[in-house]
Short mmCIF file of C-alpha atoms in Angstrom, two decimals:
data_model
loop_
_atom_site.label_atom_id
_atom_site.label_comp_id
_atom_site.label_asym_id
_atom_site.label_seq_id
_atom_site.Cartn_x
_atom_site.Cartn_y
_atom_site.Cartn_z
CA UNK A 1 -28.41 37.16 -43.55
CA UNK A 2 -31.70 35.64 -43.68
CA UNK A 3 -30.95 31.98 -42.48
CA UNK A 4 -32.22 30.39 -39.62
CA UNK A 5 -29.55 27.53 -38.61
CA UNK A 6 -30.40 24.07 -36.37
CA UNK A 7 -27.79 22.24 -34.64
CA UNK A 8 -27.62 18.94 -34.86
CA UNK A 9 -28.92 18.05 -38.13
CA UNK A 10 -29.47 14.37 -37.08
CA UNK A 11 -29.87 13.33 -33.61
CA UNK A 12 -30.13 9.73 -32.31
CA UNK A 13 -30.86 9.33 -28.18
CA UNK A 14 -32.28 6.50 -25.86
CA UNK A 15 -34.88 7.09 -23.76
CA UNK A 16 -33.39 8.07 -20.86
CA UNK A 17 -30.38 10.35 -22.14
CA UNK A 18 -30.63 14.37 -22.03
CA UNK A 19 -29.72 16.11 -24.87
CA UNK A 20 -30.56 19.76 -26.85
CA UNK A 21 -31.31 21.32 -29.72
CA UNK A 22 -30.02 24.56 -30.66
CA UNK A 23 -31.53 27.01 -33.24
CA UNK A 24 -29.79 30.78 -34.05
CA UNK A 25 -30.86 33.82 -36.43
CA UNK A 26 -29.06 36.88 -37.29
CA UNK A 27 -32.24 38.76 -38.63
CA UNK A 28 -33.11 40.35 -35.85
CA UNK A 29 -36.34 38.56 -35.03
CA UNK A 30 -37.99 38.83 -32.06
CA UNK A 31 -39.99 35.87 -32.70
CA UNK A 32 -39.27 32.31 -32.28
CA UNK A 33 -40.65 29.07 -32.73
CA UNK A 34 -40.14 25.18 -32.00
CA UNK A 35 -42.52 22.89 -34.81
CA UNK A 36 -42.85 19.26 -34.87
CA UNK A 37 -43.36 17.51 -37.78
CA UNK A 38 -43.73 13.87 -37.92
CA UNK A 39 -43.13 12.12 -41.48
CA UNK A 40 -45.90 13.26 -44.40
CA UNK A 41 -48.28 15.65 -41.57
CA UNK A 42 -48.07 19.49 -41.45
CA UNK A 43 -45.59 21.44 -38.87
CA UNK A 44 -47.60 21.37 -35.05
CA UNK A 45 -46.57 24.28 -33.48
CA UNK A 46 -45.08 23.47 -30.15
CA UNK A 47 -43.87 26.68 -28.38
CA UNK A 48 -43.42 30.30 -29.28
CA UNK A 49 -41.15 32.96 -27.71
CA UNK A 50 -41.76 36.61 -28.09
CA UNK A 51 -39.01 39.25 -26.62
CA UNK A 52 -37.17 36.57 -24.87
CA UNK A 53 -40.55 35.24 -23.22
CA UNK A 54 -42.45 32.29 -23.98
CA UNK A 55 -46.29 33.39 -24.70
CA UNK A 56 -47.41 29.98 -26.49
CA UNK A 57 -47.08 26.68 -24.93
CA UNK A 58 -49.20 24.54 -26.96
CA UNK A 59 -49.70 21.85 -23.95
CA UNK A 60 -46.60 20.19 -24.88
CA UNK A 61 -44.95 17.51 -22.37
CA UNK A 62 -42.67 18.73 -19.51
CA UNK A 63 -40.21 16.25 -21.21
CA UNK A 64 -39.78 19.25 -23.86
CA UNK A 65 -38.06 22.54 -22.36
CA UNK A 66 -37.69 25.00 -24.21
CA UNK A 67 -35.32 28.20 -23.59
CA UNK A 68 -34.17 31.47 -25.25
CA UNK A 69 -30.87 32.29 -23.36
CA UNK A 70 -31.01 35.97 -26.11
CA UNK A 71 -32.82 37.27 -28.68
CA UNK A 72 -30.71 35.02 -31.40
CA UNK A 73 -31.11 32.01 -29.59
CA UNK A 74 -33.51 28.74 -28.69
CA UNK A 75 -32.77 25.95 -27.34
CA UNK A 76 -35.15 22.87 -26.88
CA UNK A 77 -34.09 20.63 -24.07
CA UNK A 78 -34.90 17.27 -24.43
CA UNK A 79 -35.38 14.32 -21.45
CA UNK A 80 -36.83 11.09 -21.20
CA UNK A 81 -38.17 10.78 -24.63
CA UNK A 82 -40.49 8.75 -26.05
CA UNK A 83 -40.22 6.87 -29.08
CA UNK A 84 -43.46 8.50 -30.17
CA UNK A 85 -41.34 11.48 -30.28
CA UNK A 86 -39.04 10.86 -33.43
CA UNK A 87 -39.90 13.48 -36.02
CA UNK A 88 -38.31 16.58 -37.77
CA UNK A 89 -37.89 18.49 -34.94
CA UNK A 90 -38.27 22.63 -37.00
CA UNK A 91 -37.35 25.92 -35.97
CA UNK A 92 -38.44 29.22 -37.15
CA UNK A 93 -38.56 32.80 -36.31
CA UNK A 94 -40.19 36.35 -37.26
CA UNK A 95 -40.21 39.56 -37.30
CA UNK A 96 -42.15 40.05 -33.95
CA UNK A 97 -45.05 37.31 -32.55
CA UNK A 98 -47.33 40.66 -32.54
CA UNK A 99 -48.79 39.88 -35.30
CA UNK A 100 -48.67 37.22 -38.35
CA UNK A 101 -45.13 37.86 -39.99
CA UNK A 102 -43.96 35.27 -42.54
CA UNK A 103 -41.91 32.92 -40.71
CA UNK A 104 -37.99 32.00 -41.29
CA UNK A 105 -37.54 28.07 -40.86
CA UNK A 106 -33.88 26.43 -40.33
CA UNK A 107 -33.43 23.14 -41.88
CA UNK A 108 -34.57 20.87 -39.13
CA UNK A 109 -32.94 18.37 -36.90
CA UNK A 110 -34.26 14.56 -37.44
CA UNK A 111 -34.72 13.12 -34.05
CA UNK A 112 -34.94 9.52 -33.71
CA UNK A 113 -35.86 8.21 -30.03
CA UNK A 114 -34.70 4.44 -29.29
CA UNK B 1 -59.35 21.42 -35.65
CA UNK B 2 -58.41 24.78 -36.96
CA UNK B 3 -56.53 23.06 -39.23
CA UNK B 4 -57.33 23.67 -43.26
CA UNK B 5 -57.69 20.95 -45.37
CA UNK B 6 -56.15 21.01 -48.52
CA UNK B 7 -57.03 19.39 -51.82
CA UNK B 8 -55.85 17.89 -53.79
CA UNK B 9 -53.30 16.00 -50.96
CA UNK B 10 -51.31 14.92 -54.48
CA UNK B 11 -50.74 16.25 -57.48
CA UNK B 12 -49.00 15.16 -60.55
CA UNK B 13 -48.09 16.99 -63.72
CA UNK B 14 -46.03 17.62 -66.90
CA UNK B 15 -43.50 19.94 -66.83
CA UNK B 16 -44.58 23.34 -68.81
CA UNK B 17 -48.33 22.90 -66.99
CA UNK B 18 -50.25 24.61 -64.05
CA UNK B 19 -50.81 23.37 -61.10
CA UNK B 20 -53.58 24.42 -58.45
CA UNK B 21 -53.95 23.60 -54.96
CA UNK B 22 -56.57 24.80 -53.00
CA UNK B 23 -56.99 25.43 -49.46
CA UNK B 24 -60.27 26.06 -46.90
CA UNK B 25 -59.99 27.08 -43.26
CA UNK B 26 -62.64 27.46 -40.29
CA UNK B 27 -61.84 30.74 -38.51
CA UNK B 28 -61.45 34.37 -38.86
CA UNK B 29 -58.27 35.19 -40.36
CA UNK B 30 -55.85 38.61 -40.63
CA UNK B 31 -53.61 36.25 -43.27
CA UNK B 32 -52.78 33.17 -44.89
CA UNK B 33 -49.69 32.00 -46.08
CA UNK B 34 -48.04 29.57 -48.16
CA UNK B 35 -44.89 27.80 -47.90
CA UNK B 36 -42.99 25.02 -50.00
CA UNK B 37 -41.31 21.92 -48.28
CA UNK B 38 -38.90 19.97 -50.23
CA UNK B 39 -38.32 16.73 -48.81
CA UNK B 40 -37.05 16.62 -45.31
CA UNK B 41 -36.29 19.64 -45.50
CA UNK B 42 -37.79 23.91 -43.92
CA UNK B 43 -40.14 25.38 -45.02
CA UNK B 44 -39.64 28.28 -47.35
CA UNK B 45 -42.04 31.33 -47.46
CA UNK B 46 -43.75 31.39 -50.78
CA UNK B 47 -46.73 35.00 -50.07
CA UNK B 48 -48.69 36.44 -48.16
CA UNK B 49 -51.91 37.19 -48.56
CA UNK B 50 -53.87 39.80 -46.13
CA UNK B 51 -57.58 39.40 -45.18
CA UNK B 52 -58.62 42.55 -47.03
CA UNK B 53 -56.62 41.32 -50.02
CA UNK B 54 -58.25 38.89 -52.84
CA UNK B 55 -55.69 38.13 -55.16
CA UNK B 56 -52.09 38.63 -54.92
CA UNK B 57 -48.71 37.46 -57.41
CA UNK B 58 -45.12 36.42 -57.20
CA UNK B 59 -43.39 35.84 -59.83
CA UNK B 60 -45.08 32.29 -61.33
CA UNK B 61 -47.14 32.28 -58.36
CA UNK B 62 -50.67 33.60 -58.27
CA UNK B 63 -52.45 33.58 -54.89
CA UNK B 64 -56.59 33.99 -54.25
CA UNK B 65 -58.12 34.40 -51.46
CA UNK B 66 -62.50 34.54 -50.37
CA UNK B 67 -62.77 35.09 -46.84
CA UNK B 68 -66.51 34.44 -47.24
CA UNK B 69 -65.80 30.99 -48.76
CA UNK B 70 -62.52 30.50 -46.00
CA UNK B 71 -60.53 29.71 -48.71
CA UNK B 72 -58.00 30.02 -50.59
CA UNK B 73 -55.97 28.92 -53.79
CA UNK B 74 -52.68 28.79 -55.21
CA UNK B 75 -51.95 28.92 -58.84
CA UNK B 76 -48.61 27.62 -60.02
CA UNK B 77 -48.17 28.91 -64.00
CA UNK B 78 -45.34 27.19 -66.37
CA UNK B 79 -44.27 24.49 -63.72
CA UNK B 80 -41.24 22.94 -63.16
CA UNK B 81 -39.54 19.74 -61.88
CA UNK B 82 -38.07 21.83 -59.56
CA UNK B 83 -41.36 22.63 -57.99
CA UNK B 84 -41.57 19.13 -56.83
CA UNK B 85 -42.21 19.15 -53.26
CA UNK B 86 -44.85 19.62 -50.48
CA UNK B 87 -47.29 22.84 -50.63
CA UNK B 88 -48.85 24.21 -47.43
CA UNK B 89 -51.39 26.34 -46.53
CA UNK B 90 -51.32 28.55 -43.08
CA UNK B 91 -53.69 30.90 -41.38
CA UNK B 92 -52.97 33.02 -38.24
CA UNK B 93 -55.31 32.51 -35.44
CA UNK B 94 -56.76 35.88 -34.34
CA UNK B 95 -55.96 37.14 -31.46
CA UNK B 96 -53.43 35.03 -31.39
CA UNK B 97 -50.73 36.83 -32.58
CA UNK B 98 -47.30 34.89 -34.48
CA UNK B 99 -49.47 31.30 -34.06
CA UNK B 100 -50.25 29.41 -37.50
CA UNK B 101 -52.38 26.71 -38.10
CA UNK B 102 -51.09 24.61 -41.13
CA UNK B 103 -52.86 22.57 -43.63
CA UNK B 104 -52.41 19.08 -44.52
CA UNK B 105 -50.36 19.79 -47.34
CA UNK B 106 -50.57 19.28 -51.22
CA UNK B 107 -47.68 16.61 -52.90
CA UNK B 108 -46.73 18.41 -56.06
CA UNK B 109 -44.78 16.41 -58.19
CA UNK B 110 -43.62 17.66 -61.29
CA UNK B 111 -42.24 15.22 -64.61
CA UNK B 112 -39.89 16.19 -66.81
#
């Protein structure tokens, strides 16, 4: 199995709900990643867990959280958004974070912050 | 930025031709990759190509690389419409193990 899946696929939320984003892989990965990508710009790396602990936080807003309850799961916890914020919201993982493995991305989930 | 710029940022061709995209980047690498975006969509891993490593293939894709230049290119023979969609470009940041830096991408769009 070699898919990466993202839960929801669409996601609409004011600015002062609470909601998450869920990402899961069956590859055995120990690598994962939250990427933001806003409309016709490259994936921004946003966070990056390796062995169940984040080692990249790319100075992203405390109104992201991000957590990886296992080794097959990441959530993204999301709180007092911005509409600045709306994007494709992409998930990926690899092999290990060691070292430059090609990366497994789900499909997304398009957030749109009213 | 570490970010690599990537030229052209469109492309448009007839089916049955090549396309090229070409990609240059600022820092020391270990690789580069390439993925392919269809619209609104993940990415999908196209190669990778290690620093030591100047020209690699996959199927209909050819990949070059010049680490003195910090660049790189990507060769698509016999396209397709179904190639139509978004190329990118990614190094690794050394020492910085599982990061990549992506380029601004290359808009391949291929006619029937």
């Amino acid at each position: 199995d070699t898919e990466v899946t993202q839960t929801p696929k669409h996601l609409v939320m004011g600015m002062t709900n609470k909601k998450s984003l869920k990402c899961e892989q069956h590859m055995g990965h120990r690598a994962m990643y939250w990427y933001k990508q806003k409309a016709k710009k490259p994936p921004e790396l946003m966070f990056v867990y390796s062995y169940e602990k984040l080692s990249i936080n790319e100075s992203v807003p405390s109104r992201f959280s991000p957590e990886c309850p296992n080794s097959s799961l990441l959530n993204l916890h999301l709180h007092a958004l911005q509409p600045e914020d709306s994007a494709l919201y992409l998930c990926a993982s690899s092999q290990t974070g060691a070292l430059s493995y090609e990366q497994y991305f789900g499909p997304g989930t398009r957030l749109t912050v009213t | 930025s570490q970010q690599g710029e990537e030229d052209p940022q469109a492309l448009s061709i007839q089916e049955g031709e090549n396309a090229t995209m070409n990609c240059s980047y600022k820092t020391s690498i270990n690789n580069l990759q390439w993925y392919r975006q269809n619209s609104g969509r993940g990415l999908v891993h196209l190669i990778l190509i290690r620093s030591n490593e100047r020209e690699k293939h996959s199927g209909r894709l050819r990949v070059t690389l010049d680490t003195s230049k910090k660049s790189s290119s990507l060769l698509i023979t016999a396209s397709r419409a179904a190639d139509t969609a978004s190329y990118f470009c990614a190094t690794d940041v050394y020492n910085q193990g599982g990061k990549l830096i992506f380029g601004q991408g290359t808009e391949l769009s291929v006619k029937p």
